[in-house]
Short mmCIF file of C-alpha atoms in Angstrom, two decimals:
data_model
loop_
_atom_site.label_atom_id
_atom_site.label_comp_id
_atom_site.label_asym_id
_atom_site.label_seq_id
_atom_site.Cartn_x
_atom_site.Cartn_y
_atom_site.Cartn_z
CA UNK A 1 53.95 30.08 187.13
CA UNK A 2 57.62 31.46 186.34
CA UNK A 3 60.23 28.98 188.43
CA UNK A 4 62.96 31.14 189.85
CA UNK A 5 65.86 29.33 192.00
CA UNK A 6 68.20 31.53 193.56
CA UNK A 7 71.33 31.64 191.69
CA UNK A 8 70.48 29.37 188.68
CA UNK A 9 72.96 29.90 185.69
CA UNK A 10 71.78 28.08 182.19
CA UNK A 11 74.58 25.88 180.94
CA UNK A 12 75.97 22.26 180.87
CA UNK A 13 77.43 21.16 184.47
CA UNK A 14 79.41 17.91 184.78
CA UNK A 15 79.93 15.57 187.80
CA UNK A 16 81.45 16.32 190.71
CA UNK A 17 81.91 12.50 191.96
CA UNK A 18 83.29 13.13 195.38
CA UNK A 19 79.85 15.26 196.10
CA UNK A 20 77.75 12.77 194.28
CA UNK A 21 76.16 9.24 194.78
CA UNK A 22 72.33 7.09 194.33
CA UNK A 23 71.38 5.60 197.73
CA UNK A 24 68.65 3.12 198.01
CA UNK A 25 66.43 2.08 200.77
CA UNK A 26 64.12 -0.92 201.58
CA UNK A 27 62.35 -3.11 203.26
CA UNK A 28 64.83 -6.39 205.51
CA UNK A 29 62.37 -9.16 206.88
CA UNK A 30 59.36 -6.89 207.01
CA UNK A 31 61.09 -5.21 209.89
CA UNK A 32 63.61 -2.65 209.18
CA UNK A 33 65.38 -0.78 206.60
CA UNK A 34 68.57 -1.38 204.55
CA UNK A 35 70.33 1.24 203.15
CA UNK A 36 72.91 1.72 200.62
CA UNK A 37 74.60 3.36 197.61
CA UNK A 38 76.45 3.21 194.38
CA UNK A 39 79.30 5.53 193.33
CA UNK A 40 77.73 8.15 190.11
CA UNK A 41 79.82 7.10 187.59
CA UNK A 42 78.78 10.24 185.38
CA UNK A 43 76.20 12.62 185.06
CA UNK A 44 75.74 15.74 183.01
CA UNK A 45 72.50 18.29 183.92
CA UNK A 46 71.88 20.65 181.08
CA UNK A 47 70.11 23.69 182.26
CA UNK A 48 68.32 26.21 179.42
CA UNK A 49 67.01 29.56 180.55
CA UNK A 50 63.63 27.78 181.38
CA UNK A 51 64.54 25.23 184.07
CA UNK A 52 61.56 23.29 182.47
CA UNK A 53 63.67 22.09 179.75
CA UNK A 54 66.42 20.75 181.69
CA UNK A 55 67.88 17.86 181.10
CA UNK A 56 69.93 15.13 183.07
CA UNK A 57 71.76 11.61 182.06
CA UNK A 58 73.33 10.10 184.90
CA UNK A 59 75.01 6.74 185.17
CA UNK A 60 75.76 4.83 188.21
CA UNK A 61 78.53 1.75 188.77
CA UNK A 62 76.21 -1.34 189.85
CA UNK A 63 80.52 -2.88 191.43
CA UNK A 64 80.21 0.20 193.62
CA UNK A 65 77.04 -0.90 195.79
CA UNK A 66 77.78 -0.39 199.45
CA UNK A 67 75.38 -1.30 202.30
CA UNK A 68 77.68 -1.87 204.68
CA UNK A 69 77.82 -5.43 204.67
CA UNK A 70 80.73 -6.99 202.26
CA UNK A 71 78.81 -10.78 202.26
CA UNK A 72 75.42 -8.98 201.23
CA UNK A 73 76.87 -6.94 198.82
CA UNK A 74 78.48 -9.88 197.02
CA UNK A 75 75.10 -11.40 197.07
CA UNK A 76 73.83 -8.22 195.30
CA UNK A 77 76.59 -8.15 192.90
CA UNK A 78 75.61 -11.65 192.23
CA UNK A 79 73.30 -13.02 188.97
CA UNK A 80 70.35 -13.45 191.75
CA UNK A 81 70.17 -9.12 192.15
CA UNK A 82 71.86 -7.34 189.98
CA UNK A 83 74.89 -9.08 187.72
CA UNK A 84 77.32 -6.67 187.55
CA UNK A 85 79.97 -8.65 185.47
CA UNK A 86 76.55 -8.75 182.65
CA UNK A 87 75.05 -5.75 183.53
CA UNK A 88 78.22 -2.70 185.35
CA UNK A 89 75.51 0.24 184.67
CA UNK A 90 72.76 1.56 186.01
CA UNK A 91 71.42 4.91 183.81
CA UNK A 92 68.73 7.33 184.44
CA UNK A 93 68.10 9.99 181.35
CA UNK A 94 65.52 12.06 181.76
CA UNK A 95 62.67 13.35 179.40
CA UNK A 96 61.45 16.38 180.94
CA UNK A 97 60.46 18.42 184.20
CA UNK A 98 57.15 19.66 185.60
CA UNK A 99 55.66 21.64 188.01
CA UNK A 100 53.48 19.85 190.31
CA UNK A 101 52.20 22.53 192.63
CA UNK A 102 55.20 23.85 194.54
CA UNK A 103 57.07 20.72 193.56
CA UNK A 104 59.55 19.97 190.97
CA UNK A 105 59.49 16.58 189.13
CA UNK A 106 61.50 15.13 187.02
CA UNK A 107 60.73 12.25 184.29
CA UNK A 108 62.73 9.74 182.74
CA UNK A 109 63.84 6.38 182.24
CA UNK A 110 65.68 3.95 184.38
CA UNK A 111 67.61 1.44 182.86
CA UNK A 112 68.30 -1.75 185.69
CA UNK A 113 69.45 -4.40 183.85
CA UNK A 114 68.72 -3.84 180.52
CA UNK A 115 65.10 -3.07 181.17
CA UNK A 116 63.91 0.61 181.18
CA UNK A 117 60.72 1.62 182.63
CA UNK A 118 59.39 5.44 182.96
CA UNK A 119 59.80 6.89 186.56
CA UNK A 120 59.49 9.94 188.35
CA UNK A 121 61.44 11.71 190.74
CA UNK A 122 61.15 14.49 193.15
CA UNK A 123 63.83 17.12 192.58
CA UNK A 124 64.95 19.34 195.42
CA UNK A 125 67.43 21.76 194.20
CA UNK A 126 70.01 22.73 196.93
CA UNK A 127 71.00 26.00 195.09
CA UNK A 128 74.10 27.30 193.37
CA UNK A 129 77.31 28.57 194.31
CA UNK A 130 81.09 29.00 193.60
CA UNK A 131 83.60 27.11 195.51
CA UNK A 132 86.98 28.40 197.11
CA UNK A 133 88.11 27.00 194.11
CA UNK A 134 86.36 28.95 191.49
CA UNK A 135 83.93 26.71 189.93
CA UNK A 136 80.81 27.26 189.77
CA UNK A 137 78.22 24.12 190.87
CA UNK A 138 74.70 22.83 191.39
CA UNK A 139 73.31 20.88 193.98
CA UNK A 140 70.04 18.91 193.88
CA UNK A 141 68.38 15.61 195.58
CA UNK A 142 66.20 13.75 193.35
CA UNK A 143 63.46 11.26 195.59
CA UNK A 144 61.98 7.89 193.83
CA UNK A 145 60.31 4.76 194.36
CA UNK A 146 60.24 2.07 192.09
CA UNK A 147 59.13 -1.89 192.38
CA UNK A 148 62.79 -4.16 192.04
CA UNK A 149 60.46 -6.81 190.32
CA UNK A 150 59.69 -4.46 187.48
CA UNK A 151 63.46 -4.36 186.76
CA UNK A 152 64.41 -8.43 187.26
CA UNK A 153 65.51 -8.08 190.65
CA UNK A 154 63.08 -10.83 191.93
CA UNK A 155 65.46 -12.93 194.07
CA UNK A 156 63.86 -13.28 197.93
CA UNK A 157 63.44 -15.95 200.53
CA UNK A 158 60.20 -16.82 202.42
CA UNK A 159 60.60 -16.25 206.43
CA UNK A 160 59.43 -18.58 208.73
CA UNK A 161 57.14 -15.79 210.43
CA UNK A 162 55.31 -15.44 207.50
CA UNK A 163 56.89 -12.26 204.91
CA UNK A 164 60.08 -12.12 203.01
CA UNK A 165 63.37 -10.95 203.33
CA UNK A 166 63.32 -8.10 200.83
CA UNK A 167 60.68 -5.53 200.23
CA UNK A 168 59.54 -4.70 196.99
CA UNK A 169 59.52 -1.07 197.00
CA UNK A 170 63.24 0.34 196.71
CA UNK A 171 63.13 4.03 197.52
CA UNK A 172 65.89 5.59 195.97
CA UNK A 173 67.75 9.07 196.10
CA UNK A 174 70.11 10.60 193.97
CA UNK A 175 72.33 13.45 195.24
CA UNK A 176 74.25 15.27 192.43
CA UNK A 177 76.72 17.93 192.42
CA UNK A 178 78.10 19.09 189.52
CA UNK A 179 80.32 22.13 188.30
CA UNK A 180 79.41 24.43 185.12
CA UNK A 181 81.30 23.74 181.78
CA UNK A 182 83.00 26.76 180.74
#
């Protein structure tokens, strides 16, 4: 099946931070959702003619983290999640993209920590287009879910009602805008 994306220009596109960030989602005391998000510290998507060998390396500042709640995001900044002062980076390089059906996925390696496991994410491309400005970008959400115990973030708290206060699965989403290199 030939790919084609409305658009699409090959080259190397860089990131456009204001238009860019990795939120994260999961479980609080079994019964709702937290979300948050770290700033994209930098990212560069390298698209060939065949957007099957496209590449992306993106890098995210673990200080950033913002879920709305200054105390809890201390705690997450903290040696019990994920040590920032040991650990300010959070990278994602990718190893290659496939068709799955109608779908786009991309493969790659998340490092947490200092450990890197394989994971795969959804891509969504949002298309391609020149600002009022003149530069020409690319927009795409990438979809994941990976287990925070597989990456050292183990820290959690029995409840009283039986459960704990942080879910396991961590859905995250990376939205990435980024203008062509000339």
């Amino acid at each position: 099946m030939t790919i084609t994306i409305p658009g699409y220009q090959p080259g190397t596109y860089v990131l456009d931070s204001s238009h860019s960030e990795v939120g994260f989602e999961v479980r609080h005391m079994m019964i709702s959702k937290v979300r948050g998000a770290f700033a994209v510290k930098e990212a560069t998507i390298v698209l060939p003619e065949n957007v099957l060998e496209a590449s992306v390396t993106a890098t995210a500042d673990v200080a950033s983290i913002d879920s709305k709640d200054e105390g809890r995001d201390q705690h997450l900044r903290s040696a019990d999640f994920f040590d920032a002062e040991a650990f300010p980076t959070i990278t994602f390089v990718s190893t290659g993209v496939r068709e799955d059906g109608a779908d786009l996925l991309v493969d790659g390696n998340l490092t947490i920590k200092d450990v890197t496991k394989p994971v795969t994410f959804e891509l969504e491309v949002g298309g391609f287009g020149t600002d009022p400005w003149g530069n020409y970008k690319a927009g795409a959400t990438a979809t994941g879910t990976i287990d925070r115990e597989d990456f050292g973030l183990t820290w959690n708290a029995a409840l009283e009602t039986g459960g704990v206060l942080v879910g396991k699965d961590v859905k995250i989403t990376l939205d990435l805008q980024a203008a062509q290199q000339a």
